mmCIF file of N, CA and C in Angstrom:
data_model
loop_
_atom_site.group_PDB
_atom_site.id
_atom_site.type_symbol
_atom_site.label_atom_id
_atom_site.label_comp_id
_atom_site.label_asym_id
_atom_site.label_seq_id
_atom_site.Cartn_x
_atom_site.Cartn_y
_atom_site.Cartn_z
ATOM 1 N N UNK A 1 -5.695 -41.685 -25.922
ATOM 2 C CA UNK A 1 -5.377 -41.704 -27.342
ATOM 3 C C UNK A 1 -4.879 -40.336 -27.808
ATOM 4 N N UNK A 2 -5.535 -39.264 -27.569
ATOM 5 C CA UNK A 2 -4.998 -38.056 -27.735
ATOM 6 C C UNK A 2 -3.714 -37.494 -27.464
ATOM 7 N N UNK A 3 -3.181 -38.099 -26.317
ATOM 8 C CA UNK A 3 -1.708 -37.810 -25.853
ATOM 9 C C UNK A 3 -1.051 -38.453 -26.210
ATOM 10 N N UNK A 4 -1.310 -39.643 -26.879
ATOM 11 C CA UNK A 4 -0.253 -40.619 -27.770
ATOM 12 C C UNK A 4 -0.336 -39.694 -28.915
ATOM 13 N N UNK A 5 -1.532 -39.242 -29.911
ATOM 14 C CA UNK A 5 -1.226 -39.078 -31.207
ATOM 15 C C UNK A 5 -0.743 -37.633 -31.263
ATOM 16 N N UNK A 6 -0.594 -36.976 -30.268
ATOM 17 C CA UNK A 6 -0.070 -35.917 -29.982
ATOM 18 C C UNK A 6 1.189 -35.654 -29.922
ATOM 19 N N UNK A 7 2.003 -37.094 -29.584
ATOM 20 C CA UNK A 7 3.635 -37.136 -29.216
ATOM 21 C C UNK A 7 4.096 -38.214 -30.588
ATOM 22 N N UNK A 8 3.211 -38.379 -31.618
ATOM 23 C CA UNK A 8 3.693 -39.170 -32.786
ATOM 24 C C UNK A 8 4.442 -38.151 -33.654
ATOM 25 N N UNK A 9 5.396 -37.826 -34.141
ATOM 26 C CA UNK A 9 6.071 -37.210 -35.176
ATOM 27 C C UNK A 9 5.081 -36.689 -36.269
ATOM 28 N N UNK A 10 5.194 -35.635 -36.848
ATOM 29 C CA UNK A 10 4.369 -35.550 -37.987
ATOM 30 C C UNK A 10 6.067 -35.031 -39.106
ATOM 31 N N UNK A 11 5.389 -35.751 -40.169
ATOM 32 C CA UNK A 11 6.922 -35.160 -41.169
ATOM 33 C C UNK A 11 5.920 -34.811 -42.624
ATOM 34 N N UNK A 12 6.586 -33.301 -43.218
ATOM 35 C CA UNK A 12 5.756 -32.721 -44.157
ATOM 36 C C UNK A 12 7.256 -33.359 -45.279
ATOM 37 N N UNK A 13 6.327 -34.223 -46.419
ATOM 38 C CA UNK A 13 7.519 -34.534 -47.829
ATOM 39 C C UNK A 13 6.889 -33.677 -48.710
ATOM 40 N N UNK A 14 7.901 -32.819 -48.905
ATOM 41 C CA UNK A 14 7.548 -31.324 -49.854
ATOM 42 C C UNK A 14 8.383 -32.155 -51.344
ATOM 43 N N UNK A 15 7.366 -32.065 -51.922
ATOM 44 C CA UNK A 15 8.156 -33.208 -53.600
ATOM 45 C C UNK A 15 8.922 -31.741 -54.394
ATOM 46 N N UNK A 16 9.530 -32.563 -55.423
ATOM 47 C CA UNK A 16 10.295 -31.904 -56.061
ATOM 48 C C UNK A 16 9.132 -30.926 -57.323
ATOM 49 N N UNK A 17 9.785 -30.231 -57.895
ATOM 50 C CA UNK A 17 9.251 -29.422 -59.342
ATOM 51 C C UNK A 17 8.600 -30.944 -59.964
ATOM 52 N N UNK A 18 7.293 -31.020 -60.621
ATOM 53 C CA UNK A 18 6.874 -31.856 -61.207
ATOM 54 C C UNK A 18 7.006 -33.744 -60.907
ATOM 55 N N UNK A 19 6.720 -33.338 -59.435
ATOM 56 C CA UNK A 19 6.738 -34.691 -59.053
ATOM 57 C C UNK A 19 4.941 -35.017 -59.171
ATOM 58 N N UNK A 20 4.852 -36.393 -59.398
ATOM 59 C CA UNK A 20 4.007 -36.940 -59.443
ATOM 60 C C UNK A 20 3.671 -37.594 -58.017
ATOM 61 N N UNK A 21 2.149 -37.319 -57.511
ATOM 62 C CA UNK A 21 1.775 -38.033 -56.038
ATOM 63 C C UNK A 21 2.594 -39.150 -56.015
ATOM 64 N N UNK A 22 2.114 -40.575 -56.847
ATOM 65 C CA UNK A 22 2.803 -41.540 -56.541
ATOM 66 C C UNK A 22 4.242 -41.698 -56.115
ATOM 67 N N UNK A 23 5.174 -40.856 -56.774
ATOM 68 C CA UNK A 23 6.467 -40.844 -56.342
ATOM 69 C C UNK A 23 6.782 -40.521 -54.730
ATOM 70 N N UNK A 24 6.035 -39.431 -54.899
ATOM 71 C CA UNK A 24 5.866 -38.765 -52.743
ATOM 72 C C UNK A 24 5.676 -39.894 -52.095
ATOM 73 N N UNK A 25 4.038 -40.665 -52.701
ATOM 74 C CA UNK A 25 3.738 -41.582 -51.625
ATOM 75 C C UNK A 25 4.798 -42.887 -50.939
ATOM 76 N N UNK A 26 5.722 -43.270 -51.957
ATOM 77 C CA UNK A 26 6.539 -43.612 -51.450
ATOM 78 C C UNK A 26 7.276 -43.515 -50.066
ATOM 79 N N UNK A 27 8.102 -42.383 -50.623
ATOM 80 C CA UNK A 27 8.865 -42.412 -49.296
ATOM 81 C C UNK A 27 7.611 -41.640 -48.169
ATOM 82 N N UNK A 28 6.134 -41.742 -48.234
ATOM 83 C CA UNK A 28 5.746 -41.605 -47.199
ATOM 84 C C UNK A 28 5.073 -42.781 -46.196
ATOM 85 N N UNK A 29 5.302 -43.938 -47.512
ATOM 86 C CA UNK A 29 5.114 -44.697 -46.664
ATOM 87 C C UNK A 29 6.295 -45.112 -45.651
ATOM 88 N N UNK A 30 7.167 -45.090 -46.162
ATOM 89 C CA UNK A 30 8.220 -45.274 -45.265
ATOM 90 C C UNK A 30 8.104 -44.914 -43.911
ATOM 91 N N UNK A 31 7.614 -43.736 -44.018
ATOM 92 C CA UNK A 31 7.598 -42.790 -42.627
ATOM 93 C C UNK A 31 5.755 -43.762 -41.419
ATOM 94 N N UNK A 32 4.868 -44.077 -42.892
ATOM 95 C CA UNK A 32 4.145 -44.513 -41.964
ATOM 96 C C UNK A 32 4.232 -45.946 -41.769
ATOM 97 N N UNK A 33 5.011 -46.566 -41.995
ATOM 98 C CA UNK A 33 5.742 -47.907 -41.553
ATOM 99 C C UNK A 33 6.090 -47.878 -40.146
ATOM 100 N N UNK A 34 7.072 -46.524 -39.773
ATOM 101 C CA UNK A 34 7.526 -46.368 -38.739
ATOM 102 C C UNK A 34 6.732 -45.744 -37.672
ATOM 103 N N UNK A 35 5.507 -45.813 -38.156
ATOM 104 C CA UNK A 35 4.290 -44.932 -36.918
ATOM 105 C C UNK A 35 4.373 -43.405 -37.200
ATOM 106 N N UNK A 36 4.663 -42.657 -37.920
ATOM 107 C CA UNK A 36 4.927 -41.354 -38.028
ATOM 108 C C UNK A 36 3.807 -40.673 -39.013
ATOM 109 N N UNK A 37 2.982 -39.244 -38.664
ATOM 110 C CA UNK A 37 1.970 -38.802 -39.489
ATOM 111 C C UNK A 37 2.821 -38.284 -40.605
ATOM 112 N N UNK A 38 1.792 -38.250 -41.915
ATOM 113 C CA UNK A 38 2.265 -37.958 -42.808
ATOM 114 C C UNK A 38 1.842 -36.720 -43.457
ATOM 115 N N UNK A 39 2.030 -35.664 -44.033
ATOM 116 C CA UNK A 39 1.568 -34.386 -45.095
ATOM 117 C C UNK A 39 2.359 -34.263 -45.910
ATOM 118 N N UNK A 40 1.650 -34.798 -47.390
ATOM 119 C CA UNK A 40 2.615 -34.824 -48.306
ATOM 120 C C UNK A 40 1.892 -33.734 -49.279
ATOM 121 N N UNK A 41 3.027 -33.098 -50.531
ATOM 122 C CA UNK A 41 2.703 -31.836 -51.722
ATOM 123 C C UNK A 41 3.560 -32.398 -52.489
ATOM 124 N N UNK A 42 2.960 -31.909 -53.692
ATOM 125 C CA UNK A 42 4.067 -32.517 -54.970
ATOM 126 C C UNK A 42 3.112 -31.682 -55.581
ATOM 127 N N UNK A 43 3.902 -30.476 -56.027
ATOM 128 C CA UNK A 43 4.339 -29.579 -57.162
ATOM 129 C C UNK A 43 4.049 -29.668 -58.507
ATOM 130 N N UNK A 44 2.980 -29.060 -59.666
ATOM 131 C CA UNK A 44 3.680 -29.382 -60.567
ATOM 132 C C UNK A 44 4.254 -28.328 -61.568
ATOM 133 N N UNK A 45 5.064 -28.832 -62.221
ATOM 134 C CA UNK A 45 5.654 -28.165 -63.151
ATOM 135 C C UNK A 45 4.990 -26.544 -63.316
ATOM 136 N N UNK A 46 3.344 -26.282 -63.807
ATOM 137 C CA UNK A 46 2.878 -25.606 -63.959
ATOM 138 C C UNK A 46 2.884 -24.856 -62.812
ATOM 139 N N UNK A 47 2.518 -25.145 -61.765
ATOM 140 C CA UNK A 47 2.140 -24.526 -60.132
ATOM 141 C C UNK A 47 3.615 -23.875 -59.767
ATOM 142 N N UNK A 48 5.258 -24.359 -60.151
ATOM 143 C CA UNK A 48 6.209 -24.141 -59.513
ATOM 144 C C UNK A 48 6.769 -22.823 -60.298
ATOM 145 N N UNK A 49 6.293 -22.599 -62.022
ATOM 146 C CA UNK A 49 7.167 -21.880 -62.560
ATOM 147 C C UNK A 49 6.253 -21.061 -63.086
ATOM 148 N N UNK A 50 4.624 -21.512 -63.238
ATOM 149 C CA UNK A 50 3.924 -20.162 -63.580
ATOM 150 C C UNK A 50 2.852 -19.631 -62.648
ATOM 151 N N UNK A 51 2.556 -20.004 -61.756
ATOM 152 C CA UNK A 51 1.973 -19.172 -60.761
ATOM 153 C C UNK A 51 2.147 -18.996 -59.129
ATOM 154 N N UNK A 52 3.094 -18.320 -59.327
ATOM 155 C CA UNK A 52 3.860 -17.944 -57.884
ATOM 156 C C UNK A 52 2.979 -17.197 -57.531
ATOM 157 N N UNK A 53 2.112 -16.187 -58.321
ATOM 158 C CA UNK A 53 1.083 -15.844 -57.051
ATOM 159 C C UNK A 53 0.305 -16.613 -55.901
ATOM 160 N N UNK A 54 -0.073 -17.766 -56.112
ATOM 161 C CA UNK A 54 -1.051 -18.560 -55.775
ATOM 162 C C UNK A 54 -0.011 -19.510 -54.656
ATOM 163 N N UNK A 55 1.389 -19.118 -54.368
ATOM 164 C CA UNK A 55 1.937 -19.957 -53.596
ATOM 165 C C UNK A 55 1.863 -19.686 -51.789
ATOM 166 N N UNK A 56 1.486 -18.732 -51.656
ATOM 167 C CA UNK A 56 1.281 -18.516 -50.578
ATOM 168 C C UNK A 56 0.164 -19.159 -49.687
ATOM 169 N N UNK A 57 -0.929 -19.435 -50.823
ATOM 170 C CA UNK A 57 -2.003 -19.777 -50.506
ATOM 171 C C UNK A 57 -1.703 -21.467 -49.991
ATOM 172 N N UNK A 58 -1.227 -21.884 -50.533
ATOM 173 C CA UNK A 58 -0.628 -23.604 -49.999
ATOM 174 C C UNK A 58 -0.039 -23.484 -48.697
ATOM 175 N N UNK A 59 0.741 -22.479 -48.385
ATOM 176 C CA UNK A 59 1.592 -22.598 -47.162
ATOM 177 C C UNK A 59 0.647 -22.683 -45.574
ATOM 178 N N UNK A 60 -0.783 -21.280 -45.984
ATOM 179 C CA UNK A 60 -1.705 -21.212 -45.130
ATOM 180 C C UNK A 60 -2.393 -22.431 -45.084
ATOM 181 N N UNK A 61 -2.823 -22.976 -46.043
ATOM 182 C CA UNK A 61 -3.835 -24.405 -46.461
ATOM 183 C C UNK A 61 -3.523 -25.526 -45.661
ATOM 184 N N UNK A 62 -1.525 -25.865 -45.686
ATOM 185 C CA UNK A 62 -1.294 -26.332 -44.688
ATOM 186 C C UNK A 62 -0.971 -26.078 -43.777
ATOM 187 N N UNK A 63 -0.748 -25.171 -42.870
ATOM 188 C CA UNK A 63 -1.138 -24.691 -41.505
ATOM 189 C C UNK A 63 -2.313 -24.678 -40.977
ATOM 190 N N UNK A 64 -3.348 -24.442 -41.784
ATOM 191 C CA UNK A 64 -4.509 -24.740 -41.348
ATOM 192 C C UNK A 64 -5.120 -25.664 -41.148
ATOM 193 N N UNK A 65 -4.375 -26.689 -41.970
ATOM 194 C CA UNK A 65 -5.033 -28.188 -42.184
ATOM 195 C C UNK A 65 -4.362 -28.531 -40.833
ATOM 196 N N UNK A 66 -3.454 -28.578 -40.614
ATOM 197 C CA UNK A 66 -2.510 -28.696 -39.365
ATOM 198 C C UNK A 66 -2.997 -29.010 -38.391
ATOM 199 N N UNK A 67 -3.375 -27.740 -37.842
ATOM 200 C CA UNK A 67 -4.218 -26.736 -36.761
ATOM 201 C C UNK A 67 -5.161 -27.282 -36.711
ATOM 202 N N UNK A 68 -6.469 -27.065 -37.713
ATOM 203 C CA UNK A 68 -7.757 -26.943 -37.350
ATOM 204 C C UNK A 68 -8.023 -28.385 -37.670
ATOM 205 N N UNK A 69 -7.771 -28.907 -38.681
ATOM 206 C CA UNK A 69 -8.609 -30.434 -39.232
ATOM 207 C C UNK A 69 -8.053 -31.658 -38.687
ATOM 208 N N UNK A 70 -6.578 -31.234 -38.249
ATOM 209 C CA UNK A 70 -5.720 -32.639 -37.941
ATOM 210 C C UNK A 70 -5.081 -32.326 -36.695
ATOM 211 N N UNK A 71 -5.573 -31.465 -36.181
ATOM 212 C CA UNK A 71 -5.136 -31.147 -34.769
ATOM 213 C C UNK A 71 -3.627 -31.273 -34.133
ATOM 214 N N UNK A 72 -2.740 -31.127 -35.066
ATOM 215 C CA UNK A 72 -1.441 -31.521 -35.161
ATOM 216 C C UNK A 72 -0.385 -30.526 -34.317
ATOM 217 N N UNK A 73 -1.019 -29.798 -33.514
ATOM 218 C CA UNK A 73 -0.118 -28.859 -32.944
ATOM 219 C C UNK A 73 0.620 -29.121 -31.948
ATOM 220 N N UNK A 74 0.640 -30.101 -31.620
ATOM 221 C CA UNK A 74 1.844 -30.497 -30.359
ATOM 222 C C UNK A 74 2.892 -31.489 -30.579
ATOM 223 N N UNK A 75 1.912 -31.667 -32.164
ATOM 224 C CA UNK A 75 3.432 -33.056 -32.566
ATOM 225 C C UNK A 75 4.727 -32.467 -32.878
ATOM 226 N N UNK A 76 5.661 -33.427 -32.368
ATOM 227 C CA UNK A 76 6.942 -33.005 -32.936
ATOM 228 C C UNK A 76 6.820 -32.953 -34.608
ATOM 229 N N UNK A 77 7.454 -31.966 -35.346
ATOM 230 C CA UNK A 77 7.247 -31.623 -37.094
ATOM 231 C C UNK A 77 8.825 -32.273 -37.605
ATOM 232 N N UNK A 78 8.833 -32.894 -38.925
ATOM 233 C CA UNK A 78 10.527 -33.032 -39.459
ATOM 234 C C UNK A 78 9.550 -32.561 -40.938
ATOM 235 N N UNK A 79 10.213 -31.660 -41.576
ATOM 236 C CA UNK A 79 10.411 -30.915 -42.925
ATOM 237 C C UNK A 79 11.147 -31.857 -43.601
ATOM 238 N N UNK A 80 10.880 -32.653 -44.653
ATOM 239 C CA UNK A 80 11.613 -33.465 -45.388
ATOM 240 C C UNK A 80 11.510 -32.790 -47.556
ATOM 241 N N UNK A 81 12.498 -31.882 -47.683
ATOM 242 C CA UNK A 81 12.557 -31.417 -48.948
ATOM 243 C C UNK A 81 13.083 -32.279 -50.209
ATOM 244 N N UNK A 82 12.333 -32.306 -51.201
ATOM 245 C CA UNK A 82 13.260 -32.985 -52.086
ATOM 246 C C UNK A 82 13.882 -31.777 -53.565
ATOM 247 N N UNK A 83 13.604 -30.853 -53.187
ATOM 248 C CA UNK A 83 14.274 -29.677 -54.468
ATOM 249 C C UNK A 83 13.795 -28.145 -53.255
ATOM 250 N N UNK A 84 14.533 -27.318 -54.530
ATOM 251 C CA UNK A 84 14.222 -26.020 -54.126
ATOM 252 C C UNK A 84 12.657 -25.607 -54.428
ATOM 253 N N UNK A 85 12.204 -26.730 -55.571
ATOM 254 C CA UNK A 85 10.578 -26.198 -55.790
ATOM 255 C C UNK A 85 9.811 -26.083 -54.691
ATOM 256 N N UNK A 86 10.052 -27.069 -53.699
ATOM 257 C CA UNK A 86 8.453 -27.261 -52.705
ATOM 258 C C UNK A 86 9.094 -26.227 -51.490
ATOM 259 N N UNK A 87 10.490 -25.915 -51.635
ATOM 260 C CA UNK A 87 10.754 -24.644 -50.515
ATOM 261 C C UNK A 87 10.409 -23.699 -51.063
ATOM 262 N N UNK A 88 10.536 -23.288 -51.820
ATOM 263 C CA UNK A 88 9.620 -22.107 -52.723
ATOM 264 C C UNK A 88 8.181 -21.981 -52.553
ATOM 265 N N UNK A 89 7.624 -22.999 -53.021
ATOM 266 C CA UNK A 89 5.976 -22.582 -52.972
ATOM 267 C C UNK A 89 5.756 -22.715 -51.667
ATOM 268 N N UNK A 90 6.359 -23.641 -50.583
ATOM 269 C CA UNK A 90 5.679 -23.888 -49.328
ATOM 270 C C UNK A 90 6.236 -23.674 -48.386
ATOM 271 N N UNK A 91 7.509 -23.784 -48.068
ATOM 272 C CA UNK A 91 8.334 -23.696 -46.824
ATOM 273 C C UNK A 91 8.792 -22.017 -46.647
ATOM 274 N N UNK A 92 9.265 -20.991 -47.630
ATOM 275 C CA UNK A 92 9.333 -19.932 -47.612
ATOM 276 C C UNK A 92 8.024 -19.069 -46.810
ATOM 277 N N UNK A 93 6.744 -19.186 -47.341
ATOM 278 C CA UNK A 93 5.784 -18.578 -47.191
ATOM 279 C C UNK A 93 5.561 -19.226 -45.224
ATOM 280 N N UNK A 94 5.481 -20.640 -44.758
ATOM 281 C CA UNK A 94 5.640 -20.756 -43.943
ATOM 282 C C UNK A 94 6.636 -19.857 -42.621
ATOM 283 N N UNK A 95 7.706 -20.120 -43.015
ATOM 284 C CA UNK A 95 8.902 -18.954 -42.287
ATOM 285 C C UNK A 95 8.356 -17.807 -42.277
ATOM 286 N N UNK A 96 7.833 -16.823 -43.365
ATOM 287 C CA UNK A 96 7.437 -15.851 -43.519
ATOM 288 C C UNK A 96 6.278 -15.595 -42.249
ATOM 289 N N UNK A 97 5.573 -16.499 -42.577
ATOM 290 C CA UNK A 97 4.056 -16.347 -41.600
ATOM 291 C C UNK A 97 4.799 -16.101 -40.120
ATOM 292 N N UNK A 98 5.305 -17.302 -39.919
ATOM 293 C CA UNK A 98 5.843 -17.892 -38.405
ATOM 294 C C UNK A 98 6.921 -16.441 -37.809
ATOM 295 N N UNK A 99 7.431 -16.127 -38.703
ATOM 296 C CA UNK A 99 8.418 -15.159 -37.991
ATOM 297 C C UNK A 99 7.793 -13.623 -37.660
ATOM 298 N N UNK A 100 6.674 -13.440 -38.163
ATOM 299 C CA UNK A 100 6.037 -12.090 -38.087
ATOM 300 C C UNK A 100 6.025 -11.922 -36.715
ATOM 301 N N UNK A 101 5.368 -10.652 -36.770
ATOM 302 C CA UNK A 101 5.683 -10.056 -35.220
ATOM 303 C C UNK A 101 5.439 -10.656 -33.927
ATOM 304 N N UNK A 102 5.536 -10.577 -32.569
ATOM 305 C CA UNK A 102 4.438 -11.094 -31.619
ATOM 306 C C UNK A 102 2.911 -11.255 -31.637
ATOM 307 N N UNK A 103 2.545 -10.081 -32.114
ATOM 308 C CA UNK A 103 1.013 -10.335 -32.558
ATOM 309 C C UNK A 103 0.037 -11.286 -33.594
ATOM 310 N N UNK A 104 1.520 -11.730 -34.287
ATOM 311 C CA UNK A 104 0.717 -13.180 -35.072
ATOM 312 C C UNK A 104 1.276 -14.301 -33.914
ATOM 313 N N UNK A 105 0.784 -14.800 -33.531
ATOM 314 C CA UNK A 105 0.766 -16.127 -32.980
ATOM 315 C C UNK A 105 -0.393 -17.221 -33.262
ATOM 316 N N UNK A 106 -0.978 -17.079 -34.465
ATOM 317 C CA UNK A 106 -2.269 -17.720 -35.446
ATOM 318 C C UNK A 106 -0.937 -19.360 -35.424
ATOM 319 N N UNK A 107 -0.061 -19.225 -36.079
ATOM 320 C CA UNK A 107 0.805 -20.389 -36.461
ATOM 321 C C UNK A 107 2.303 -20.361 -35.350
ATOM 322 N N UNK A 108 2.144 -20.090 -34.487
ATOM 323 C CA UNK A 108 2.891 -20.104 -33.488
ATOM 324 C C UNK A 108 3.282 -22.062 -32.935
ATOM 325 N N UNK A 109 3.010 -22.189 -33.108
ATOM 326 C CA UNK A 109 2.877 -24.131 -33.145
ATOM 327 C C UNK A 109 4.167 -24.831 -33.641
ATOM 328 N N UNK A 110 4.285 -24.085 -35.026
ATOM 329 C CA UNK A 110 5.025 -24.531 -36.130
ATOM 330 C C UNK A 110 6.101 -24.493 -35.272
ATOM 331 N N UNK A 111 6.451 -23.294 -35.524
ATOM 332 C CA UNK A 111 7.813 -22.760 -35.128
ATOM 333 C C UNK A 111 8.025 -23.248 -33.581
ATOM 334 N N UNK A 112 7.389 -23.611 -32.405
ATOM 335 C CA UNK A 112 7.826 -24.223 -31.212
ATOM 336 C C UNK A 112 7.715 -26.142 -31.542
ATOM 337 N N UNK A 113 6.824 -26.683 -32.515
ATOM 338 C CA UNK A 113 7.285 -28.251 -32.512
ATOM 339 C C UNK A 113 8.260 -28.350 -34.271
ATOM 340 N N UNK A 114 8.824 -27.511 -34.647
ATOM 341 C CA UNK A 114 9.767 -27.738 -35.744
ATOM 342 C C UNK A 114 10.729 -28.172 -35.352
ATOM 343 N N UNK A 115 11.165 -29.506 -35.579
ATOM 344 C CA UNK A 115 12.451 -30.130 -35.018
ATOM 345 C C UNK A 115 13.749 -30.577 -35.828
ATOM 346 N N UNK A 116 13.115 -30.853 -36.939
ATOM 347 C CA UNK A 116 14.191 -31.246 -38.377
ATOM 348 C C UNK A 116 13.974 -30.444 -39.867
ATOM 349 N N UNK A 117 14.969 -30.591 -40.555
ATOM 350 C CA UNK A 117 15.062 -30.467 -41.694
ATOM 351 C C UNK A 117 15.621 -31.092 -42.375
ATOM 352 N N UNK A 118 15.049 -32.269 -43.298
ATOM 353 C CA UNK A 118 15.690 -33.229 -44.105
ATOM 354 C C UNK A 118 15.942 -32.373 -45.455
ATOM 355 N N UNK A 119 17.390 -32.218 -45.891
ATOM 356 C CA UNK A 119 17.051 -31.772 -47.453
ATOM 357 C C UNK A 119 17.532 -33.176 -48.373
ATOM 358 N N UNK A 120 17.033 -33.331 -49.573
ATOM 359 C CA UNK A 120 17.113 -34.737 -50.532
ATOM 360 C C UNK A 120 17.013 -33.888 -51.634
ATOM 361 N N UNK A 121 18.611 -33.487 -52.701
ATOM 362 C CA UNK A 121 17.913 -33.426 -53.270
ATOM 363 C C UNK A 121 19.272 -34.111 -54.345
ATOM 364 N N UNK A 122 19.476 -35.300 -54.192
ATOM 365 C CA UNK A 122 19.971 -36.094 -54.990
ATOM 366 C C UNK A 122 19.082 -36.648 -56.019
ATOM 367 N N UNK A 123 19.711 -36.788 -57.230
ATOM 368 C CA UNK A 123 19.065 -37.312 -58.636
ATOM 369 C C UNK A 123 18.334 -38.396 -58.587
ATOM 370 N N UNK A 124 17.633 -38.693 -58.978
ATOM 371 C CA UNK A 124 16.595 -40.030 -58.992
ATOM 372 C C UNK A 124 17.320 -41.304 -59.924
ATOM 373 N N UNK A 125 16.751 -42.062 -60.280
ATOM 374 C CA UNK A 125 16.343 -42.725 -61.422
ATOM 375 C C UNK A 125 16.402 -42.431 -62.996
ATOM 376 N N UNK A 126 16.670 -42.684 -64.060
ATOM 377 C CA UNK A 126 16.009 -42.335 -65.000
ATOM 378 C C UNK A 126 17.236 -41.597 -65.887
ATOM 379 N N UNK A 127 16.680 -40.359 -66.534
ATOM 380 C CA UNK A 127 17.470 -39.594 -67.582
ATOM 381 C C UNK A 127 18.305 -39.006 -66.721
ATOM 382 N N UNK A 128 18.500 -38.202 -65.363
ATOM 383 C CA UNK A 128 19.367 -37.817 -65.005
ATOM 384 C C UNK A 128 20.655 -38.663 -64.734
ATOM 385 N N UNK A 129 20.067 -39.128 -63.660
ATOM 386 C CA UNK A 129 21.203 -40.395 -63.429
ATOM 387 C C UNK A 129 22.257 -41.516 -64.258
ATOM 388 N N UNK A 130 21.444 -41.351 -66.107
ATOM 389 C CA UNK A 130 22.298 -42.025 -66.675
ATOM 390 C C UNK A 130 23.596 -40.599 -67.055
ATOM 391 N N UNK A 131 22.609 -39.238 -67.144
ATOM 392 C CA UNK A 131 23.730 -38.590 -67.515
ATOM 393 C C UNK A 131 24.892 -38.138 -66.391
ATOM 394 N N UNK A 132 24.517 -38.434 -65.302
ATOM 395 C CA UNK A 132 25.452 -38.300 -64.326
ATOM 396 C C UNK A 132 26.849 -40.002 -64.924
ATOM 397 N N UNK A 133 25.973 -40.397 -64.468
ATOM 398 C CA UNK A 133 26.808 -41.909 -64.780
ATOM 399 C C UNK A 133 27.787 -41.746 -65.968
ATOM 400 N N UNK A 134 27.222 -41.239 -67.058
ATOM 401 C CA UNK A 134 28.065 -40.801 -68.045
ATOM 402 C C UNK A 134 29.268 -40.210 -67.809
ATOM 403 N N UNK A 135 29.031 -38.922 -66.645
ATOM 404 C CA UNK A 135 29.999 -38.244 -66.489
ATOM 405 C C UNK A 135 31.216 -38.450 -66.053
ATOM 406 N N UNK A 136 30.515 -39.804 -64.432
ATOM 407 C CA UNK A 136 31.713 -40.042 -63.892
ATOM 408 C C UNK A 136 32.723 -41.155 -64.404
#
């Protein structure tokens, strides 16, 4: 069992500025339809534009959760973004960690099973999309 859930995909859906869980869970089910682990974040409004101190702290939270609680270090990873918000609070600080010198190899994992990068960050539903529609 271990060497199966070891070679299952894991894909992180980093939500947009002020996404609501439910919206994430969506397209994560998608992913667990198809047998694939899931780690989902959704942002909010408050977390993306007034406390950037505190963003670093998410990036470790999930690496650690990763690592230590979900034992996820040999799965193949796909990064699935839906705005610049959740690369900001989470994916930046990640790179940051991962690229430090030889002597960090704490998150060394990441960076050898990182395989994709989905970016999404087409308009939804709703008020945007009618004003797009408008436009064209």
């Amino acid at each position: 069992y271990e060497k199966i859930y070891q070679n299952v995909p894991l894909v992180l859906l980093l939500g947009w500025a002020g996404a609501r869980d439910q919206n994430v869970k969506k397209y994560q089910n998608i992913y667990l339809k198809r047998g694939y682990h899931v780690i989902r974040f959704a942002p909010s409004n408050s977390l993306t534009f007034l406390k950037a101190s505190t963003h670093p702290k998410y990036a470790y939270e999930l690496l650690d959760k990763m690592k230590n609680e979900l034992n996820l270090t040999n799965n193949p990873i796909i990064t699935q973004f839906f705005s610049n918000a959740s690369a900001f609070i989470v994916y930046q600080h990640i790179l940051k960690e991962i690229n430090q010198s030889e002597e960090s190899k704490l998150y060394n994992f990441f960076k050898e099973n990182h395989k994709a990068i989905i970016y999404d960050s087409s308009p939804g539903f709703g008020r945007y999309t009618e004003l797009w529609h408008g436009i064209a």
